[in-house]
Amino acid sequence: MTHRIGIVGSGPSGFFSAEHILRMCEECEVDMFERYFDPFGLVRKGVAPDSPKIREVTRAFDNIAKNPRFAYFGNVEVGRDISISEMLIFYDAIILACGMETSQRLGIPGEDLPGSYTANSIVGWYNCHPVYRSLDIHLDGRKAIIIGMGNVSLDVARILLRRVDQLKPTDISNEAIEKLEKSNIEEIYIVGRRGPAQAKFKENELLTLKELSDVDLMVKEDELILNEASKKEMKDNPSIERIVTFFERLRNVRRKNSKVINFLFYRTPIRVNGRGKVEEVIFEKNNLVGEPYNQKTEGTGIIDTIPCDMVVASIGYRGNVLPGIPFDERRGIIPNEKGRVIKNGNILERIYVAGWIKRGPVGLIGHNRADSLETVSCLLEDLPKLEKCTLRNREEVIRFLHNKNIRYITYSDWKVIDEYEQYQGKLEGKIRKRVCSIEEVWEILGKSKNCYT
Ligand code: NAP
């Protein structure tokens, strides 16, 4: 008997889950649901456009989608177009691989002043995300502060300061290019609440800043002081040592360019000030206390005020609540044990999680492969014992969507868009020219019988 599995979300954890299921269970069929028309989640809407190599993983996803036991339903939002309980009529089990779409908030006064942005919105803006592509971003000031020391901060800093002629050939949105061409931003402070040994940057990602030949990277000597616990962290862990060394090499750098990225450590943001728009951020300086690898900040009472024209909070992501599914408000994830969803201390049968919504917003794209394997292994172990869905045929799902007048995108539709984007990109000397709106999608699909290439 065929088993029917539904996956919610088409990012890496969704595709890796599909891959494992199709490989490990020959009787399983997989239907994937995606709220946007385009697949790949953060690979398409999160990765910085100047890192095209990272996006190459989509070729592997294309291969997974070629399996006849796989189907893609784009432009279908679970929770709006189809509920979880409706999905359980069509699927023996569901994997929620819906990632994290909401930014963590600083929770400080002034956070909502004009000129204050979340990294998520800026990343969406340059990646043509339907929600953020028209972000009203003002780049007329000179100084920006980015709060948080993770790889997303580096992506945002790079895109804001990279020469526009280097960005134009990428698949960055044309709206972003238009604004970046007029940008006056030339000084960025990347500010962390802990020290260089605790920064979450990956060494490779820090090294990408060196590609910005007209930008100086700077850090002052007294930012680099390490306490005994941090010295131990550095001594025990070569990757931490390499990060600290990266910063130590910057301390004697003399400023020669007008553009600069300054790294500031040991500062917690306590307020954003401004009359009608962001004008400065007030930080309290910190000491670190606690055991190595578990050091927390302790305020010193010393205040540091940094004037700026814009501020970006880049302090991580959290998941969205799905009706009927438990949610851990503190961690922003769906509570689970190895991918089995837990509600009030019990396993919620037939519902599983994979990816960031399962473990939190950490790890690179490849980490999702092992994470999805854990979830899929649990699901396949449970499958013989699970209650079966009643409508056991893909045609039933299609009928349901038609009856509700939901116009969905198949994977072949997506491939038409994909080819169109690449063709249009070629005409403009870009890797691809993004299709950003569903209206554009319908128009292209209407025309798709004509040949673009
Ligand atoms: P992240 O790596 O978790 O970094 C978040 C930063 O925000 C940390 O420095 C954290 O400091 C700080 N922070 C959190 N709450 C704060 C608060 N209330 N006030 C001040 N600072 C605060 O998050 P991310 O940069 O969003 O990245 C998410 C994941 O995507 C990571 O695994 C990252 O490696 C991955 N990613 C990878 C790439 C790539 O490989 N090219 C690119 C982008 C993202 P504490 O350490 O003190 O908590």
CSV table of N, CA and C and ligand atoms in Angstrom, one decimal, residues 46 51 54 104-106 147-153 155 191-194 198-200 202 205 267-269 297 314-317 356 361-364, ligand 1:
chain,number,residue,atom,x,y,z
A,46,GLY,N,17.0,34.0,1.1
A,46,GLY,CA,17.9,34.3,2.3
A,46,GLY,C,19.3,34.5,1.9
A,51,SER,N,26.7,35.5,-3.2
A,51,SER,CA,27.2,34.1,-2.9
A,51,SER,C,26.5,33.1,-3.7
A,54,ILE,N,26.5,29.1,-3.1
A,54,ILE,CA,25.6,28.5,-2.0
A,54,ILE,C,24.3,28.1,-2.7
A,104,GLN,N,13.8,38.0,15.3
A,104,GLN,CA,13.8,38.3,16.8
A,104,GLN,C,13.8,39.8,17.0
A,105,ARG,N,13.2,40.2,18.0
A,105,ARG,CA,13.1,41.7,18.3
A,105,ARG,C,14.0,42.0,19.4
A,106,LEU,N,14.6,43.3,19.3
A,106,LEU,CA,15.5,43.7,20.4
A,106,LEU,C,14.7,44.0,21.7
A,147,ILE,N,23.3,45.4,14.6
A,147,ILE,CA,23.4,44.8,15.9
A,147,ILE,C,23.3,43.3,15.7
A,148,GLY,N,24.3,42.6,16.3
A,148,GLY,CA,24.4,41.1,16.2
A,148,GLY,C,25.6,40.7,15.4
A,149,MET,N,26.2,39.6,15.8
A,149,MET,CA,27.5,39.2,15.2
A,149,MET,C,27.3,37.8,14.6
A,150,GLY,N,26.4,37.6,13.7
A,150,GLY,CA,26.2,36.3,13.0
A,150,GLY,C,26.4,36.6,11.5
A,151,ASN,N,26.4,35.5,10.7
A,151,ASN,CA,26.7,35.6,9.3
A,151,ASN,C,25.7,36.5,8.5
A,152,VAL,N,24.5,36.6,9.1
A,152,VAL,CA,23.5,37.5,8.4
A,152,VAL,C,24.0,38.9,8.5
A,153,SER,N,24.6,39.3,9.6
A,153,SER,CA,25.1,40.7,9.7
A,153,SER,C,26.1,40.9,8.6
A,155,ASP,N,26.4,39.4,5.7
A,155,ASP,CA,25.7,39.5,4.4
A,155,ASP,C,25.2,40.9,4.2
A,191,VAL,N,28.0,45.5,15.8
A,191,VAL,CA,28.2,45.6,17.3
A,191,VAL,C,27.7,44.3,17.9
A,192,GLY,N,28.5,43.7,18.8
A,192,GLY,CA,28.1,42.5,19.5
A,192,GLY,C,28.0,42.7,21.0
A,193,ARG,N,27.1,41.9,21.6
A,193,ARG,CA,27.0,42.1,23.1
A,193,ARG,C,28.1,41.3,23.8
A,194,ARG,N,28.7,40.3,23.2
A,194,ARG,CA,29.8,39.6,23.8
A,194,ARG,C,31.1,39.9,23.1
A,198,GLN,N,33.2,35.0,21.2
A,198,GLN,CA,31.8,34.5,21.1
A,198,GLN,C,31.1,34.9,19.9
A,199,ALA,N,31.7,35.7,19.0
A,199,ALA,CA,31.1,36.1,17.7
A,199,ALA,C,30.6,34.8,17.0
A,200,LYS,N,29.4,34.9,16.3
A,200,LYS,CA,28.9,33.7,15.7
A,200,LYS,C,29.4,33.6,14.2
A,202,LYS,N,31.2,32.7,10.8
A,202,LYS,CA,32.1,31.6,10.3
A,202,LYS,C,33.3,32.3,9.7
A,205,GLU,N,33.0,33.3,6.1
A,205,GLU,CA,32.1,34.4,5.8
A,205,GLU,C,32.8,35.7,6.1
A,267,ARG,N,28.9,45.3,23.9
A,267,ARG,CA,27.9,46.4,24.1
A,267,ARG,C,26.5,45.8,23.9
A,268,THR,N,25.7,46.1,24.8
A,268,THR,CA,24.2,45.7,24.7
A,268,THR,C,23.4,46.9,24.3
A,269,PRO,N,22.6,46.9,23.3
A,269,PRO,CA,21.8,48.0,22.9
A,269,PRO,C,20.7,48.2,24.0
A,297,THR,N,26.5,38.2,29.6
A,297,THR,CA,26.9,39.6,29.8
A,297,THR,C,26.5,40.2,31.1
A,314,SER,N,20.1,42.4,13.6
A,314,SER,CA,20.4,41.1,13.0
A,314,SER,C,20.7,40.1,14.1
A,315,ILE,N,19.6,39.7,14.8
A,315,ILE,CA,19.8,39.0,16.0
A,315,ILE,C,19.1,37.6,16.0
A,316,GLY,N,18.9,37.1,14.8
A,316,GLY,CA,18.3,35.8,14.7
A,316,GLY,C,16.8,35.8,14.3
A,317,TYR,N,16.3,34.6,14.1
A,317,TYR,CA,14.9,34.4,13.6
A,317,TYR,C,14.1,33.7,14.6
A,356,TRP,N,14.9,24.4,10.8
A,356,TRP,CA,15.0,25.5,11.8
A,356,TRP,C,13.8,25.5,12.8
A,361,PRO,N,17.2,28.6,14.8
A,361,PRO,CA,17.8,29.1,13.6
A,361,PRO,C,19.3,29.0,13.6
A,362,VAL,N,19.8,27.8,13.6
A,362,VAL,CA,21.3,27.6,13.6
A,362,VAL,C,21.7,26.6,12.5
A,363,GLY,N,22.9,26.8,12.0
A,363,GLY,CA,23.4,25.8,11.1
A,363,GLY,C,23.3,26.3,9.7
A,364,LEU,N,24.2,25.7,8.8
A,364,LEU,CA,24.3,26.0,7.4
A,364,LEU,C,23.3,25.1,6.7
B,1,NAP,P1,23.2,34.0,14.7
B,1,NAP,O1,24.3,33.3,14.1
B,1,NAP,O2,22.5,33.3,15.8
B,1,NAP,O3,23.7,35.4,15.3
B,1,NAP,C1,22.9,36.2,16.1
B,1,NAP,C2,23.7,37.3,16.8
B,1,NAP,O4,22.7,38.2,17.4
B,1,NAP,C3,24.6,36.8,17.9
B,1,NAP,O5,25.8,37.6,17.8
B,1,NAP,C4,23.9,37.1,19.2
B,1,NAP,O6,24.7,37.3,20.3
B,1,NAP,C5,23.2,38.3,18.8
B,1,NAP,N1,22.0,38.6,19.6
B,1,NAP,C6,20.9,37.8,19.9
B,1,NAP,N2,20.0,38.4,20.6
B,1,NAP,C7,20.5,39.7,20.9
B,1,NAP,C8,20.0,40.8,21.6
B,1,NAP,N3,18.9,40.8,22.2
B,1,NAP,N4,20.8,41.9,21.7
B,1,NAP,C9,22.0,41.9,21.0
B,1,NAP,N5,22.5,40.9,20.3
B,1,NAP,C10,21.8,39.8,20.2
B,1,NAP,O7,22.1,34.4,13.7
B,1,NAP,P2,22.1,34.8,12.1
B,1,NAP,O8,23.2,35.7,11.8
B,1,NAP,O9,20.7,35.3,11.9
B,1,NAP,O10,22.3,33.5,11.4
B,1,NAP,C11,21.4,32.4,11.5
B,1,NAP,C12,22.0,31.1,10.9
B,1,NAP,O11,22.1,31.2,9.5
B,1,NAP,C13,23.4,30.8,11.5
B,1,NAP,O12,23.5,29.5,11.7
B,1,NAP,C14,24.3,31.3,10.4
B,1,NAP,O13,25.5,30.6,10.4
B,1,NAP,C15,23.5,30.9,9.1
B,1,NAP,N6,23.9,31.7,8.0
B,1,NAP,C16,24.9,31.2,7.2
B,1,NAP,C17,25.3,32.0,6.1
B,1,NAP,C18,26.4,31.4,5.2
B,1,NAP,O14,27.0,30.4,5.5
B,1,NAP,N7,26.7,32.1,4.1
B,1,NAP,C19,24.8,33.2,5.8
B,1,NAP,C20,23.8,33.7,6.7
B,1,NAP,C21,23.4,32.9,7.7
B,1,NAP,P3,24.9,36.1,21.4
B,1,NAP,O15,25.9,35.2,20.9
B,1,NAP,O16,25.4,36.9,22.6
B,1,NAP,O17,23.6,35.5,21.7
